[in-house]
Amino acid sequence: MKFFVDTADTNEIRDLAATGLLDGVTTNPSLIHKSGRKFVEVVEEICGIVDGPVSAEVVALDHETMMKEAAVLRKIADNVCIKVPLTIDGLKTCKALTSEGTMVNVTLCFSANQALLAAKAGASFISPFVGRHDDNGFDGMKLIEDIRLIYDNYAFDTEILVASVRHPIHVLESAKIGADVMTAPPSVIKALFNHVLTDKGIAGFLADWEKTGQSVL
């Protein structure tokens, strides 16, 4: 499963990229606002940090303007992936862009039927929001299971990009189901490293090393 990080904080992206775990980045208008920086400037910097797909979202709601915004975003770097909403105009834009060889991430997916539509429109990625699904009384991971089954039934090339990931269990369940990608905030990815027995083991090794009175350097 590929790991994308969901942030516009370039320092966090550099830190995670150094681990070799990072396969791409997702951004959205809310994350850009949080960064306090100019949208195009942030996307350009991120594209210079990672080689994989960097999702940059259009903000228009009509197809014609989405295409104009996408034209600007595509010029930033070859690894820009245009993110569009799961609407009729969004899928029109998806079809047009993927037909030209541009990666497209269809976002704000909340049903398997929507995911089916995105795949038929040629989406590179579909982003079902499992956390928000859970928040509203639905089972986010069941949604991923349904999409995986449908995509496998028809051998769609669209990759399932699990979004709105809130905790390590979402990551684990996504991997067990067979999701292609997950995107999570830096804090969730870093939490994957944590285990009380790892911490206890390190503390024990260090205590024993201190008793030897030795130094590696």
Coordinates of C-alpha atoms in Angstrom, one line a residue:
M1 CA 0.0 0.0 0.0
K2 CA 1.3 3.4 -0.9
F3 CA 1.6 6.1 1.7
F4 CA 0.6 9.7 0.9
V5 CA 0.7 12.4 3.5
D6 CA -2.2 14.8 3.7
T7 CA -0.7 18.2 4.5
A8 CA 0.7 21.4 3.0
D9 CA 3.4 21.7 5.6
T10 CA 6.6 21.3 3.6
N11 CA 8.8 20.8 6.7
E12 CA 6.6 17.8 7.7
I13 CA 6.8 16.5 4.1
R14 CA 10.6 16.7 4.0
D15 CA 10.8 14.9 7.4
L16 CA 8.6 12.0 6.2
A17 CA 10.2 11.8 2.8
A18 CA 13.6 11.2 4.5
T19 CA 12.2 7.9 5.9
G20 CA 11.7 6.6 2.4
L21 CA 8.0 5.8 3.3
L22 CA 6.4 8.6 1.4
D23 CA 4.9 7.9 -2.1
G24 CA 3.0 11.1 -2.6
V25 CA 1.1 14.1 -1.1
T26 CA -2.5 15.2 -1.0
T27 CA -3.5 18.8 -0.4
N28 CA -6.8 20.7 -0.3
P29 CA -8.0 24.3 0.1
S30 CA -8.3 23.9 3.9
L31 CA -4.7 22.7 4.2
I32 CA -3.5 25.5 2.0
H33 CA -5.3 28.0 4.1
K34 CA -3.8 26.5 7.2
S35 CA -0.3 26.9 5.7
G36 CA -0.8 30.6 5.2
R37 CA 1.0 30.5 1.9
K38 CA 0.2 30.9 -1.8
F39 CA -1.3 27.9 -3.3
V40 CA 0.8 27.5 -6.5
E41 CA 4.0 28.3 -4.5
V42 CA 3.2 25.5 -2.0
V43 CA 2.4 23.0 -4.7
E44 CA 5.6 23.8 -6.6
E45 CA 7.7 23.3 -3.5
I46 CA 6.0 20.0 -2.6
C47 CA 6.6 18.7 -6.1
G48 CA 10.2 19.4 -5.7
I49 CA 10.4 17.3 -2.5
V50 CA 8.5 14.1 -3.7
D51 CA 8.6 12.3 -7.0
G52 CA 5.2 10.8 -6.6
P53 CA 1.7 12.3 -7.3
V54 CA 1.0 15.6 -5.6
S55 CA -2.8 16.3 -5.5
A56 CA -3.7 19.9 -6.2
E57 CA -7.4 20.7 -6.1
V58 CA -9.4 22.9 -8.4
V59 CA -11.9 25.2 -6.6
A60 CA -14.3 25.9 -9.5
L61 CA -17.6 24.1 -9.7
D62 CA -18.2 24.2 -13.4
H63 CA -16.4 22.1 -16.0
E64 CA -15.1 25.0 -18.2
T65 CA -13.5 26.8 -15.3
M66 CA -12.2 23.6 -13.8
M67 CA -10.3 22.9 -17.0
K68 CA -8.8 26.4 -17.0
E69 CA -7.6 26.0 -13.4
A70 CA -6.3 22.5 -14.2
A71 CA -4.3 24.0 -17.1
V72 CA -2.5 26.3 -14.7
L73 CA -1.9 23.6 -12.1
R74 CA -0.5 21.1 -14.7
K75 CA 2.2 23.6 -15.6
I76 CA 3.7 23.5 -12.1
A77 CA 5.3 20.0 -12.5
D78 CA 4.9 16.7 -14.2
N79 CA 3.9 15.0 -10.9
V80 CA 0.9 17.2 -10.3
C81 CA -2.4 15.2 -9.9
I82 CA -5.5 17.3 -10.5
K83 CA -8.1 16.8 -7.7
V84 CA -11.7 17.3 -8.7
P85 CA -15.0 16.9 -6.7
L86 CA -17.3 14.0 -7.3
T87 CA -19.9 15.9 -9.3
I88 CA -21.1 15.7 -12.9
D89 CA -18.8 18.6 -13.8
G90 CA -16.0 17.1 -11.8
L91 CA -16.3 13.8 -13.7
K92 CA -16.5 15.6 -17.1
T93 CA -13.2 17.3 -16.1
C94 CA -11.8 13.9 -15.0
K95 CA -12.6 12.3 -18.3
A96 CA -11.2 15.2 -20.3
L97 CA -7.9 15.4 -18.3
T98 CA -7.2 11.6 -18.1
S99 CA -7.9 11.4 -21.9
E100 CA -4.9 13.8 -22.2
G101 CA -2.7 11.7 -19.9
T102 CA -3.1 13.9 -16.8
M103 CA -3.5 12.2 -13.4
V104 CA -6.8 12.9 -11.7
N105 CA -7.8 12.3 -8.1
V106 CA -11.6 12.3 -7.6
T107 CA -12.4 13.4 -4.1
L108 CA -15.2 13.6 -1.6
C109 CA -16.4 10.1 -2.3
F110 CA -19.0 8.7 0.1
S111 CA -20.6 5.7 -1.7
A112 CA -19.5 2.7 -3.8
N113 CA -21.8 3.9 -6.5
Q114 CA -19.9 7.2 -6.7
A115 CA -16.6 5.3 -6.8
L116 CA -18.0 3.2 -9.7
L117 CA -18.8 6.5 -11.6
A118 CA -15.3 7.8 -11.0
A119 CA -13.7 4.7 -12.3
K120 CA -15.8 4.7 -15.5
A121 CA -14.8 8.3 -16.0
G122 CA -11.1 7.2 -16.0
A123 CA -10.1 8.5 -12.6
S124 CA -6.5 7.7 -11.6
F125 CA -7.5 7.8 -7.9
I126 CA -10.7 7.7 -6.0
S127 CA -10.7 9.2 -2.5
P128 CA -13.4 7.8 -0.2
F129 CA -13.5 9.7 3.1
V130 CA -13.6 7.0 5.8
G131 CA -13.3 9.3 8.8
R132 CA -16.1 11.6 7.8
H133 CA -18.1 8.5 6.9
D134 CA -17.6 7.1 10.5
D135 CA -18.5 10.5 11.9
N136 CA -22.0 10.3 10.3
G137 CA -22.8 6.9 11.6
F138 CA -21.6 4.8 8.6
D139 CA -18.9 2.2 8.4
G140 CA -16.0 3.8 6.5
M141 CA -14.1 0.6 6.1
K142 CA -17.1 -1.2 4.7
L143 CA -17.1 1.4 2.0
I144 CA -13.5 0.5 1.2
E145 CA -14.5 -3.2 1.0
D146 CA -17.4 -2.5 -1.4
I147 CA -15.2 -0.4 -3.7
R148 CA -12.4 -3.0 -3.7
L149 CA -14.9 -5.7 -4.6
I150 CA -16.5 -3.6 -7.5
Y151 CA -13.1 -2.5 -8.9
D152 CA -11.8 -6.1 -8.8
N153 CA -15.0 -7.4 -10.5
Y154 CA -14.4 -5.2 -13.5
A155 CA -10.6 -4.8 -13.4
F156 CA -10.7 -1.0 -13.1
D157 CA -7.3 0.7 -13.1
T158 CA -8.5 3.4 -10.7
E159 CA -6.6 3.2 -7.4
I160 CA -8.4 3.3 -4.1
L161 CA -6.9 6.2 -2.1
V162 CA -8.3 6.0 1.5
A163 CA -8.7 9.5 2.8
S164 CA -9.9 11.2 6.0
V165 CA -7.7 8.7 7.9
R166 CA -8.0 9.5 11.6
H167 CA -5.9 6.8 13.3
P168 CA -3.6 3.8 12.8
I169 CA -6.5 1.3 12.8
H170 CA -7.8 3.0 9.6
V171 CA -4.4 2.3 8.1
L172 CA -4.3 -1.3 9.2
E173 CA -7.8 -2.1 8.0
S174 CA -7.2 -0.4 4.7
A175 CA -4.1 -2.5 4.1
K176 CA -6.0 -5.7 5.1
I177 CA -8.8 -4.9 2.6
G178 CA -6.3 -4.2 -0.1
A179 CA -6.6 -0.4 -0.7
D180 CA -4.0 0.9 -3.1
V181 CA -3.1 4.1 -1.2
M182 CA -3.9 5.8 2.0
T183 CA -3.4 9.4 2.8
A184 CA -3.1 10.6 6.4
P185 CA -1.9 13.6 8.4
P186 CA 1.7 13.5 9.5
S187 CA 0.6 12.8 13.1
V188 CA -1.2 9.6 12.1
I189 CA 1.7 8.3 10.0
K190 CA 4.1 9.0 12.9
A191 CA 1.8 7.2 15.3
L192 CA 2.3 4.0 13.2
F193 CA 5.9 3.8 14.7
N194 CA 4.6 3.7 18.3
H195 CA 4.4 0.6 20.4
V196 CA 4.9 0.4 24.2
L197 CA 7.1 -2.7 23.8
T198 CA 9.4 -1.0 21.4
D199 CA 9.8 1.9 23.9
K200 CA 10.4 -0.5 26.7
G201 CA 12.9 -2.5 24.7
I202 CA 14.9 0.7 23.8
A203 CA 14.9 1.8 27.4
G204 CA 16.2 -1.6 28.5
F205 CA 19.0 -1.7 25.9
L206 CA 20.1 1.8 26.8
A207 CA 20.2 1.0 30.5
D208 CA 22.4 -2.1 29.9
W209 CA 24.6 -0.1 27.6
E210 CA 25.2 2.6 30.2
K211 CA 26.4 -0.1 32.6
T212 CA 29.1 -1.2 30.2
G213 CA 30.7 2.3 30.4
Q214 CA 31.5 2.1 26.7
S215 CA 31.0 4.6 23.9
V216 CA 30.6 3.9 20.2
L217 CA 32.2 7.3 19.2

